Amino acid sequence: MSTLPTPAIALPEIADMAADDRHAALTYLNDAWVEAVREGLDEDCLVQAALFTALRSLVATYGETASAEFVTRLAERVEAGEYTIAGLTH
């Protein structure tokens, strides 16, 4: 039997796990998006379908009021550049 101390097991923080889940989800969605464009789907159609699907799920999960509040703040976040890829501005 070893007398060396057992190293502490570093458990990820809940926020880290959520970030990992969000990163995995984003990777899946991005891969599907790229595949759909390769198959010839118009990106405008993808945008509309993705937004509809996301908003429908948001409302189903959090309700109309909370979802409307989120969407109201979304414009400010877009204008602040939270969704802009570095180097790409319109």
C-alpha positions as CSV (number, residue, x, y, z in Angstrom):
1,M,0.0,0.0,0.0
2,S,1.3,3.4,-1.0
3,T,1.9,6.1,1.6
4,L,1.7,8.9,-0.9
5,P,-1.2,11.2,-0.5
6,T,-4.1,10.7,-2.8
7,P,-4.2,13.7,-5.2
8,A,-7.4,15.7,-4.9
9,I,-9.8,15.1,-7.7
10,A,-10.6,18.4,-9.4
11,L,-14.3,18.5,-10.1
12,P,-15.4,21.0,-12.6
13,E,-17.5,23.9,-11.3
14,I,-21.2,23.8,-12.4
15,A,-20.6,26.9,-14.5
16,D,-17.7,25.1,-16.3
17,M,-19.9,22.1,-17.0
18,A,-22.6,24.4,-18.4
19,A,-20.0,26.2,-20.5
20,D,-18.8,22.8,-21.8
21,D,-22.4,21.8,-22.6
22,R,-23.0,25.1,-24.4
23,H,-19.7,24.7,-26.4
24,A,-20.7,21.2,-27.4
25,A,-24.2,22.4,-28.4
26,L,-22.7,25.2,-30.5
27,T,-20.4,22.7,-32.2
28,Y,-23.2,20.4,-33.1
29,L,-25.3,23.3,-34.4
30,N,-22.4,24.8,-36.4
31,D,-21.6,21.4,-38.0
32,A,-25.3,21.0,-39.0
33,W,-25.4,24.5,-40.4
34,V,-22.3,23.9,-42.5
35,E,-23.7,20.7,-43.8
36,A,-27.0,22.3,-44.7
37,V,-25.2,25.1,-46.6
38,R,-23.1,22.4,-48.4
39,E,-26.4,20.7,-49.4
40,G,-27.6,23.9,-50.9
41,L,-29.9,25.4,-48.3
42,D,-30.1,29.2,-48.4
43,E,-28.6,30.7,-45.2
44,D,-31.5,33.1,-44.9
45,C,-33.9,30.1,-44.6
46,L,-31.6,28.6,-42.0
47,V,-31.5,31.8,-40.0
48,Q,-35.3,32.0,-39.9
49,A,-35.7,28.3,-39.1
50,A,-33.1,28.5,-36.4
51,L,-34.6,31.6,-34.8
52,F,-38.1,30.1,-34.9
53,T,-36.9,26.9,-33.4
54,A,-34.9,28.6,-30.7
55,L,-37.7,31.0,-29.8
56,R,-40.3,28.2,-29.7
57,S,-38.0,26.3,-27.3
58,L,-37.3,29.4,-25.2
59,V,-41.1,30.1,-24.8
60,A,-41.8,26.4,-24.0
61,T,-39.1,26.4,-21.3
62,Y,-39.4,29.9,-19.7
63,G,-42.8,31.2,-20.8
64,E,-43.9,34.2,-22.9
65,T,-43.0,36.9,-20.5
66,A,-39.5,35.8,-19.7
67,S,-38.8,35.1,-23.4
68,A,-40.1,38.5,-24.4
69,E,-37.9,40.2,-21.8
70,F,-34.9,38.2,-23.2
71,V,-35.7,39.2,-26.8
72,T,-36.1,42.8,-25.8
73,R,-32.6,42.9,-24.4
74,L,-31.2,41.0,-27.4
75,A,-31.1,44.1,-29.7
76,E,-28.8,45.9,-27.3
77,R,-26.5,42.9,-27.1
78,V,-26.4,42.7,-30.9
79,E,-25.6,46.4,-31.2
80,A,-22.9,46.0,-28.5
81,G,-21.2,43.4,-30.7
82,E,-21.8,40.3,-28.6
83,Y,-22.7,38.3,-31.8
84,T,-20.1,39.8,-34.1
85,I,-17.3,37.6,-35.3
86,A,-14.0,39.5,-34.9
87,G,-13.1,41.3,-38.2
88,L,-16.6,41.0,-39.6
89,T,-18.7,44.1,-39.4
90,H,-21.5,45.4,-41.5
